[in-house]
């Protein structure tokens, strides 16, 4: 059973998400929060698998709340998915760097929301691929200067290739087709690359691909 915490200051939004999620046989809503402070407190109390976190909330915004959660070593297994009203939200890229596992726009289709919750628990696909590509291309240019290439020295040539494809927003299935390998092989390469670079999830691997200079904004493959 996947346990989800809903963090949004609009009760109607929380009610809609709750109705959808609780109707699934493998998902349950563990709790709700109406501001960032309450979200952090509820995460520590309830230890959900996934937090659906609104970016703009009172007392403590979603970005700051996400940092508190991802910086807490005792909450390592909790995945945070940011919720935004606009596809190109200026805070989302920073949220991913802070440790969020992905993001969704609030008006996403119900099926996509459910797929996203399940995928992020598996640590698989970065969420909303189309939005991800546009947003990262827009805001990666505002990130810090590329890190030294030495950070990638421990990767094999194939792992560097896979990391670049992850960086332009491809899923494991798309990577498998591009490299003519099985999806399982592609997933294995992604997992090994994450372990070597200390990336907590696929979203951070995307950020590292940009910050290392392996991928540049606009390289959407």
PDB file of C-alpha atoms in Angstrom:
ATOM      1  CA  UNK A   1       0.000   0.000   0.000  1.00  0.00           C
ATOM      2  CA  UNK A   2       1.379   3.400  -1.033  1.00  0.00           C
ATOM      3  CA  UNK A   3       0.752   6.014   1.650  1.00  0.00           C
ATOM      4  CA  UNK A   4       0.359   9.623   0.468  1.00  0.00           C
ATOM      5  CA  UNK A   5       0.337  12.921   2.370  1.00  0.00           C
ATOM      6  CA  UNK A   6      -1.544  15.813   0.738  1.00  0.00           C
ATOM      7  CA  UNK A   7      -0.095  19.271   1.413  1.00  0.00           C
ATOM      8  CA  UNK A   8      -2.124  22.119  -0.093  1.00  0.00           C
ATOM      9  CA  UNK A   9      -3.746  25.196   1.430  1.00  0.00           C
ATOM     10  CA  UNK A  10      -6.919  24.711  -0.633  1.00  0.00           C
ATOM     11  CA  UNK A  11      -9.270  22.222   0.984  1.00  0.00           C
ATOM     12  CA  UNK A  12     -11.110  21.632  -2.286  1.00  0.00           C
ATOM     13  CA  UNK A  13      -7.891  20.551  -3.986  1.00  0.00           C
ATOM     14  CA  UNK A  14      -7.069  18.177  -1.135  1.00  0.00           C
ATOM     15  CA  UNK A  15     -10.588  16.732  -1.232  1.00  0.00           C
ATOM     16  CA  UNK A  16     -10.338  16.063  -4.965  1.00  0.00           C
ATOM     17  CA  UNK A  17      -6.982  14.351  -4.654  1.00  0.00           C
ATOM     18  CA  UNK A  18      -8.164  12.336  -1.656  1.00  0.00           C
ATOM     19  CA  UNK A  19     -11.245  11.040  -3.492  1.00  0.00           C
ATOM     20  CA  UNK A  20      -9.112   9.943  -6.446  1.00  0.00           C
ATOM     21  CA  UNK A  21      -6.290   8.359  -4.451  1.00  0.00           C
ATOM     22  CA  UNK A  22      -8.401   6.603  -1.839  1.00  0.00           C
ATOM     23  CA  UNK A  23     -10.406   4.946  -4.612  1.00  0.00           C
ATOM     24  CA  UNK A  24      -7.304   3.012  -5.685  1.00  0.00           C
ATOM     25  CA  UNK A  25      -6.690  -0.465  -4.231  1.00  0.00           C
ATOM     26  CA  UNK A  26      -2.954   0.165  -3.772  1.00  0.00           C
ATOM     27  CA  UNK A  27      -2.980   3.796  -2.545  1.00  0.00           C
ATOM     28  CA  UNK A  28      -4.253   5.458   0.610  1.00  0.00           C
ATOM     29  CA  UNK A  29      -4.156   9.043   1.887  1.00  0.00           C
ATOM     30  CA  UNK A  30      -2.283   8.931   5.191  1.00  0.00           C
ATOM     31  CA  UNK A  31      -2.997  12.560   6.098  1.00  0.00           C
ATOM     32  CA  UNK A  32      -3.410  16.174   4.993  1.00  0.00           C
ATOM     33  CA  UNK A  33      -1.667  19.478   5.679  1.00  0.00           C
ATOM     34  CA  UNK A  34      -2.788  23.029   4.881  1.00  0.00           C
ATOM     35  CA  UNK A  35       0.601  24.760   5.202  1.00  0.00           C
ATOM     36  CA  UNK A  36       4.295  23.954   4.979  1.00  0.00           C
ATOM     37  CA  UNK A  37       4.923  23.776   8.709  1.00  0.00           C
ATOM     38  CA  UNK A  38       2.114  21.275   9.159  1.00  0.00           C
ATOM     39  CA  UNK A  39       3.370  19.299   6.158  1.00  0.00           C
ATOM     40  CA  UNK A  40       6.818  18.828   7.695  1.00  0.00           C
ATOM     41  CA  UNK A  41       5.278  17.918  11.044  1.00  0.00           C
ATOM     42  CA  UNK A  42       2.885  15.395   9.466  1.00  0.00           C
ATOM     43  CA  UNK A  43       5.678  13.814   7.404  1.00  0.00           C
ATOM     44  CA  UNK A  44       7.720  13.219  10.553  1.00  0.00           C
ATOM     45  CA  UNK A  45       4.679  11.837  12.336  1.00  0.00           C
ATOM     46  CA  UNK A  46       3.144   9.683   9.598  1.00  0.00           C
ATOM     47  CA  UNK A  47       6.190   8.723   7.450  1.00  0.00           C
ATOM     48  CA  UNK A  48       4.278   8.587   4.134  1.00  0.00           C
ATOM     49  CA  UNK A  49       5.810   7.153   0.978  1.00  0.00           C
ATOM     50  CA  UNK A  50       4.907  10.204  -1.122  1.00  0.00           C
ATOM     51  CA  UNK A  51       4.084  13.841  -0.348  1.00  0.00           C
ATOM     52  CA  UNK A  52       2.079  15.805  -2.897  1.00  0.00           C
ATOM     53  CA  UNK A  53       3.370  19.269  -2.010  1.00  0.00           C
ATOM     54  CA  UNK A  54       1.923  22.549  -3.241  1.00  0.00           C
ATOM     55  CA  UNK A  55       4.620  25.134  -3.928  1.00  0.00           C
ATOM     56  CA  UNK A  56       2.729  28.144  -2.598  1.00  0.00           C
ATOM     57  CA  UNK A  57       1.458  27.708   0.958  1.00  0.00           C
ATOM     58  CA  UNK A  58       1.264  29.921   4.066  1.00  0.00           C
ATOM     59  CA  UNK A  59       3.693  29.888   7.032  1.00  0.00           C
ATOM     60  CA  UNK A  60       6.250  27.855   5.095  1.00  0.00           C
ATOM     61  CA  UNK A  61       6.200  27.453   1.319  1.00  0.00           C
ATOM     62  CA  UNK A  62       6.511  24.106  -0.390  1.00  0.00           C
ATOM     63  CA  UNK A  63      10.103  24.688  -1.438  1.00  0.00           C
ATOM     64  CA  UNK A  64      11.302  25.337   2.118  1.00  0.00           C
ATOM     65  CA  UNK A  65       9.208  22.443   3.415  1.00  0.00           C
ATOM     66  CA  UNK A  66      10.756  20.148   0.814  1.00  0.00           C
ATOM     67  CA  UNK A  67      14.267  21.154   1.885  1.00  0.00           C
ATOM     68  CA  UNK A  68      13.459  20.368   5.527  1.00  0.00           C
ATOM     69  CA  UNK A  69      12.140  16.943   4.566  1.00  0.00           C
ATOM     70  CA  UNK A  70      14.950  15.981   2.182  1.00  0.00           C
ATOM     71  CA  UNK A  71      17.640  17.297   4.556  1.00  0.00           C
ATOM     72  CA  UNK A  72      16.339  15.068   7.354  1.00  0.00           C
ATOM     73  CA  UNK A  73      18.245  11.796   7.157  1.00  0.00           C
ATOM     74  CA  UNK A  74      15.513   9.965   9.059  1.00  0.00           C
ATOM     75  CA  UNK A  75      13.048  10.746   6.231  1.00  0.00           C
ATOM     76  CA  UNK A  76      15.209   9.378   3.420  1.00  0.00           C
ATOM     77  CA  UNK A  77      12.475   7.110   2.078  1.00  0.00           C
ATOM     78  CA  UNK A  78       9.914   9.899   1.669  1.00  0.00           C
ATOM     79  CA  UNK A  79       9.455  11.127  -1.916  1.00  0.00           C
ATOM     80  CA  UNK A  80       8.210  14.666  -2.537  1.00  0.00           C
ATOM     81  CA  UNK A  81       6.260  15.556  -5.668  1.00  0.00           C
ATOM     82  CA  UNK A  82       5.719  19.281  -6.171  1.00  0.00           C
ATOM     83  CA  UNK A  83       2.337  20.559  -7.327  1.00  0.00           C
ATOM     84  CA  UNK A  84       2.221  23.715  -9.417  1.00  0.00           C
ATOM     85  CA  UNK A  85      -0.537  25.706 -11.087  1.00  0.00           C
ATOM     86  CA  UNK A  86       1.635  26.729 -14.007  1.00  0.00           C
ATOM     87  CA  UNK A  87       3.702  24.475 -16.259  1.00  0.00           C
ATOM     88  CA  UNK A  88       6.736  26.766 -16.116  1.00  0.00           C
ATOM     89  CA  UNK A  89       6.922  27.558 -12.446  1.00  0.00           C
ATOM     90  CA  UNK A  90      10.171  29.309 -11.563  1.00  0.00           C
ATOM     91  CA  UNK A  91      10.520  27.381  -8.311  1.00  0.00           C
ATOM     92  CA  UNK A  92      10.208  23.858  -9.655  1.00  0.00           C
ATOM     93  CA  UNK A  93      13.781  23.396 -10.910  1.00  0.00           C
ATOM     94  CA  UNK A  94      15.113  24.652  -7.588  1.00  0.00           C
ATOM     95  CA  UNK A  95      12.737  22.270  -5.819  1.00  0.00           C
ATOM     96  CA  UNK A  96      14.129  19.308  -7.737  1.00  0.00           C
ATOM     97  CA  UNK A  97      17.656  20.341  -6.853  1.00  0.00           C
ATOM     98  CA  UNK A  98      16.521  20.606  -3.227  1.00  0.00           C
ATOM     99  CA  UNK A  99      15.447  16.967  -3.345  1.00  0.00           C
ATOM    100  CA  UNK A 100      11.946  16.814  -4.788  1.00  0.00           C
ATOM    101  CA  UNK A 101      11.480  13.711  -6.906  1.00  0.00           C
ATOM    102  CA  UNK A 102       9.396  15.434  -9.558  1.00  0.00           C
ATOM    103  CA  UNK A 103       6.421  17.640 -10.149  1.00  0.00           C
ATOM    104  CA  UNK A 104       2.940  17.792 -11.637  1.00  0.00           C
ATOM    105  CA  UNK A 105       0.663  20.572 -12.749  1.00  0.00           C
ATOM    106  CA  UNK A 106      -2.537  20.611 -10.682  1.00  0.00           C
ATOM    107  CA  UNK A 107      -4.824  20.157 -13.673  1.00  0.00           C
ATOM    108  CA  UNK A 108      -3.071  16.968 -14.765  1.00  0.00           C
ATOM    109  CA  UNK A 109      -5.270  14.086 -15.876  1.00  0.00           C
ATOM    110  CA  UNK A 110      -6.266  11.677 -13.064  1.00  0.00           C
ATOM    111  CA  UNK A 111      -4.544   8.767 -14.785  1.00  0.00           C
ATOM    112  CA  UNK A 112      -1.292  10.708 -14.975  1.00  0.00           C
ATOM    113  CA  UNK A 113      -1.451  11.600 -11.294  1.00  0.00           C
ATOM    114  CA  UNK A 114      -1.905   7.949 -10.362  1.00  0.00           C
ATOM    115  CA  UNK A 115       0.924   6.849 -12.646  1.00  0.00           C
ATOM    116  CA  UNK A 116       3.116   9.544 -11.132  1.00  0.00           C
ATOM    117  CA  UNK A 117       2.515   8.450  -7.543  1.00  0.00           C
ATOM    118  CA  UNK A 118       3.306   4.847  -8.405  1.00  0.00           C
ATOM    119  CA  UNK A 119       6.328   5.739 -10.533  1.00  0.00           C
ATOM    120  CA  UNK A 120       7.966   7.975  -7.944  1.00  0.00           C
ATOM    121  CA  UNK A 121       7.735   5.236  -5.323  1.00  0.00           C
ATOM    122  CA  UNK A 122       9.598   2.957  -7.725  1.00  0.00           C
ATOM    123  CA  UNK A 123      12.165   5.669  -8.385  1.00  0.00           C
ATOM    124  CA  UNK A 124      11.524   5.218 -12.086  1.00  0.00           C
ATOM    125  CA  UNK A 125      10.391   7.884 -14.531  1.00  0.00           C
ATOM    126  CA  UNK A 126      10.670  11.603 -13.942  1.00  0.00           C
ATOM    127  CA  UNK A 127       7.168  13.018 -13.819  1.00  0.00           C
ATOM    128  CA  UNK A 128       5.317  14.906 -16.568  1.00  0.00           C
ATOM    129  CA  UNK A 129       8.010  14.359 -19.223  1.00  0.00           C
ATOM    130  CA  UNK A 130       6.754  17.033 -21.598  1.00  0.00           C
ATOM    131  CA  UNK A 131       6.621  19.677 -18.889  1.00  0.00           C
ATOM    132  CA  UNK A 132       9.931  18.458 -17.494  1.00  0.00           C
ATOM    133  CA  UNK A 133      11.736  19.025 -20.770  1.00  0.00           C
ATOM    134  CA  UNK A 134      10.390  22.536 -21.259  1.00  0.00           C
ATOM    135  CA  UNK A 135      10.987  23.562 -17.676  1.00  0.00           C
ATOM    136  CA  UNK A 136      14.524  22.225 -17.374  1.00  0.00           C
ATOM    137  CA  UNK A 137      15.522  23.748 -20.701  1.00  0.00           C
ATOM    138  CA  UNK A 138      14.183  27.087 -19.455  1.00  0.00           C
ATOM    139  CA  UNK A 139      15.637  27.130 -15.982  1.00  0.00           C
ATOM    140  CA  UNK A 140      18.776  24.991 -16.107  1.00  0.00           C
ATOM    141  CA  UNK A 141      20.489  27.970 -17.709  1.00  0.00           C
ATOM    142  CA  UNK A 142      19.916  29.861 -14.454  1.00  0.00           C
ATOM    143  CA  UNK A 143      21.580  27.192 -12.352  1.00  0.00           C
ATOM    144  CA  UNK A 144      25.149  27.374 -11.145  1.00  0.00           C
ATOM    145  CA  UNK A 145      28.055  27.021 -13.548  1.00  0.00           C
ATOM    146  CA  UNK A 146      28.772  23.466 -14.766  1.00  0.00           C
ATOM    147  CA  UNK A 147      30.773  21.410 -12.314  1.00  0.00           C
ATOM    148  CA  UNK A 148      34.094  19.885 -13.266  1.00  0.00           C
ATOM    149  CA  UNK A 149      33.908  16.875 -15.543  1.00  0.00           C
ATOM    150  CA  UNK A 150      35.869  14.927 -12.896  1.00  0.00           C
ATOM    151  CA  UNK A 151      32.551  14.218 -11.198  1.00  0.00           C
ATOM    152  CA  UNK A 152      31.680  11.965 -14.131  1.00  0.00           C
ATOM    153  CA  UNK A 153      35.071  10.245 -14.272  1.00  0.00           C
ATOM    154  CA  UNK A 154      33.816   7.187 -12.414  1.00  0.00           C
ATOM    155  CA  UNK A 155      31.142   6.483 -15.026  1.00  0.00           C
ATOM    156  CA  UNK A 156      31.591   4.147 -17.971  1.00  0.00           C
ATOM    157  CA  UNK A 157      31.043   5.488 -21.472  1.00  0.00           C
ATOM    158  CA  UNK A 158      27.649   3.763 -21.632  1.00  0.00           C
ATOM    159  CA  UNK A 159      26.640   5.184 -18.254  1.00  0.00           C
ATOM    160  CA  UNK A 160      27.538   8.695 -19.425  1.00  0.00           C
ATOM    161  CA  UNK A 161      25.452   8.110 -22.528  1.00  0.00           C
ATOM    162  CA  UNK A 162      22.509   6.907 -20.442  1.00  0.00           C
ATOM    163  CA  UNK A 163      22.853   9.855 -18.058  1.00  0.00           C
ATOM    164  CA  UNK A 164      22.705  12.274 -20.993  1.00  0.00           C
ATOM    165  CA  UNK A 165      19.509  10.623 -22.234  1.00  0.00           C
ATOM    166  CA  UNK A 166      17.994  10.822 -18.756  1.00  0.00           C
ATOM    167  CA  UNK A 167      19.007  14.478 -18.756  1.00  0.00           C
ATOM    168  CA  UNK A 168      16.977  15.261 -21.864  1.00  0.00           C
ATOM    169  CA  UNK A 169      13.912  13.676 -20.285  1.00  0.00           C
ATOM    170  CA  UNK A 170      13.770  10.199 -21.801  1.00  0.00           C
ATOM    171  CA  UNK A 171      12.110   7.345 -19.920  1.00  0.00           C
ATOM    172  CA  UNK A 172      13.739   3.939 -19.485  1.00  0.00           C
ATOM    173  CA  UNK A 173      11.676   2.588 -22.376  1.00  0.00           C
ATOM    174  CA  UNK A 174      12.759   5.466 -24.638  1.00  0.00           C
ATOM    175  CA  UNK A 175      16.397   5.003 -23.615  1.00  0.00           C
ATOM    176  CA  UNK A 176      16.119   1.276 -24.373  1.00  0.00           C
ATOM    177  CA  UNK A 177      14.798   1.999 -27.863  1.00  0.00           C
ATOM    178  CA  UNK A 178      17.476   4.637 -28.492  1.00  0.00           C
ATOM    179  CA  UNK A 179      20.322   2.302 -27.442  1.00  0.00           C
ATOM    180  CA  UNK A 180      18.714  -0.885 -28.753  1.00  0.00           C
ATOM    181  CA  UNK A 181      18.794  -2.645 -25.382  1.00  0.00           C
ATOM    182  CA  UNK A 182      16.097  -4.045 -23.109  1.00  0.00           C
ATOM    183  CA  UNK A 183      14.194  -1.734 -20.716  1.00  0.00           C
ATOM    184  CA  UNK A 184      15.663  -3.753 -17.821  1.00  0.00           C
ATOM    185  CA  UNK A 185      19.191  -3.099 -19.073  1.00  0.00           C
ATOM    186  CA  UNK A 186      18.430   0.608 -19.430  1.00  0.00           C
ATOM    187  CA  UNK A 187      17.018   0.708 -15.901  1.00  0.00           C
ATOM    188  CA  UNK A 188      20.121  -1.082 -14.574  1.00  0.00           C
ATOM    189  CA  UNK A 189      22.410   1.490 -16.197  1.00  0.00           C
ATOM    190  CA  UNK A 190      20.352   4.333 -14.724  1.00  0.00           C
ATOM    191  CA  UNK A 191      20.423   2.758 -11.262  1.00  0.00           C
ATOM    192  CA  UNK A 192      24.195   2.186 -11.337  1.00  0.00           C
ATOM    193  CA  UNK A 193      24.777   5.765 -12.472  1.00  0.00           C
ATOM    194  CA  UNK A 194      22.634   7.102  -9.621  1.00  0.00           C
ATOM    195  CA  UNK A 195      24.552   5.008  -7.084  1.00  0.00           C
ATOM    196  CA  UNK A 196      27.953   6.128  -8.379  1.00  0.00           C
ATOM    197  CA  UNK A 197      26.991   9.810  -8.308  1.00  0.00           C
ATOM    198  CA  UNK A 198      25.051   9.666  -5.039  1.00  0.00           C
ATOM    199  CA  UNK A 199      21.810  10.836  -6.687  1.00  0.00           C
ATOM    200  CA  UNK A 200      18.848  10.066  -4.479  1.00  0.00           C
ATOM    201  CA  UNK A 201      16.527   9.662  -7.458  1.00  0.00           C
ATOM    202  CA  UNK A 202      16.142  10.207 -11.185  1.00  0.00           C
ATOM    203  CA  UNK A 203      15.227  13.865 -10.787  1.00  0.00           C
ATOM    204  CA  UNK A 204      18.551  14.674  -9.156  1.00  0.00           C
ATOM    205  CA  UNK A 205      20.324  12.739 -11.899  1.00  0.00           C
ATOM    206  CA  UNK A 206      18.775  15.155 -14.403  1.00  0.00           C
ATOM    207  CA  UNK A 207      20.055  18.128 -12.412  1.00  0.00           C
ATOM    208  CA  UNK A 208      23.544  16.576 -12.207  1.00  0.00           C
ATOM    209  CA  UNK A 209      23.522  16.021 -15.972  1.00  0.00           C
ATOM    210  CA  UNK A 210      23.038  19.757 -16.472  1.00  0.00           C
ATOM    211  CA  UNK A 211      25.304  20.939 -13.682  1.00  0.00           C
ATOM    212  CA  UNK A 212      28.158  18.729 -14.869  1.00  0.00           C
ATOM    213  CA  UNK A 213      27.877  20.154 -18.363  1.00  0.00           C
ATOM    214  CA  UNK A 214      27.054  16.717 -19.816  1.00  0.00           C
ATOM    215  CA  UNK A 215      23.770  18.150 -21.116  1.00  0.00           C
ATOM    216  CA  UNK A 216      23.023  21.733 -22.079  1.00  0.00           C
ATOM    217  CA  UNK A 217      19.648  23.507 -22.028  1.00  0.00           C
ATOM    218  CA  UNK A 218      17.898  22.956 -25.330  1.00  0.00           C
ATOM    219  CA  UNK A 219      19.378  19.511 -25.977  1.00  0.00           C
ATOM    220  CA  UNK A 220      16.032  17.756 -26.059  1.00  0.00           C
ATOM    221  CA  UNK A 221      17.171  14.922 -28.265  1.00  0.00           C
TER     222      UNK A 221
END
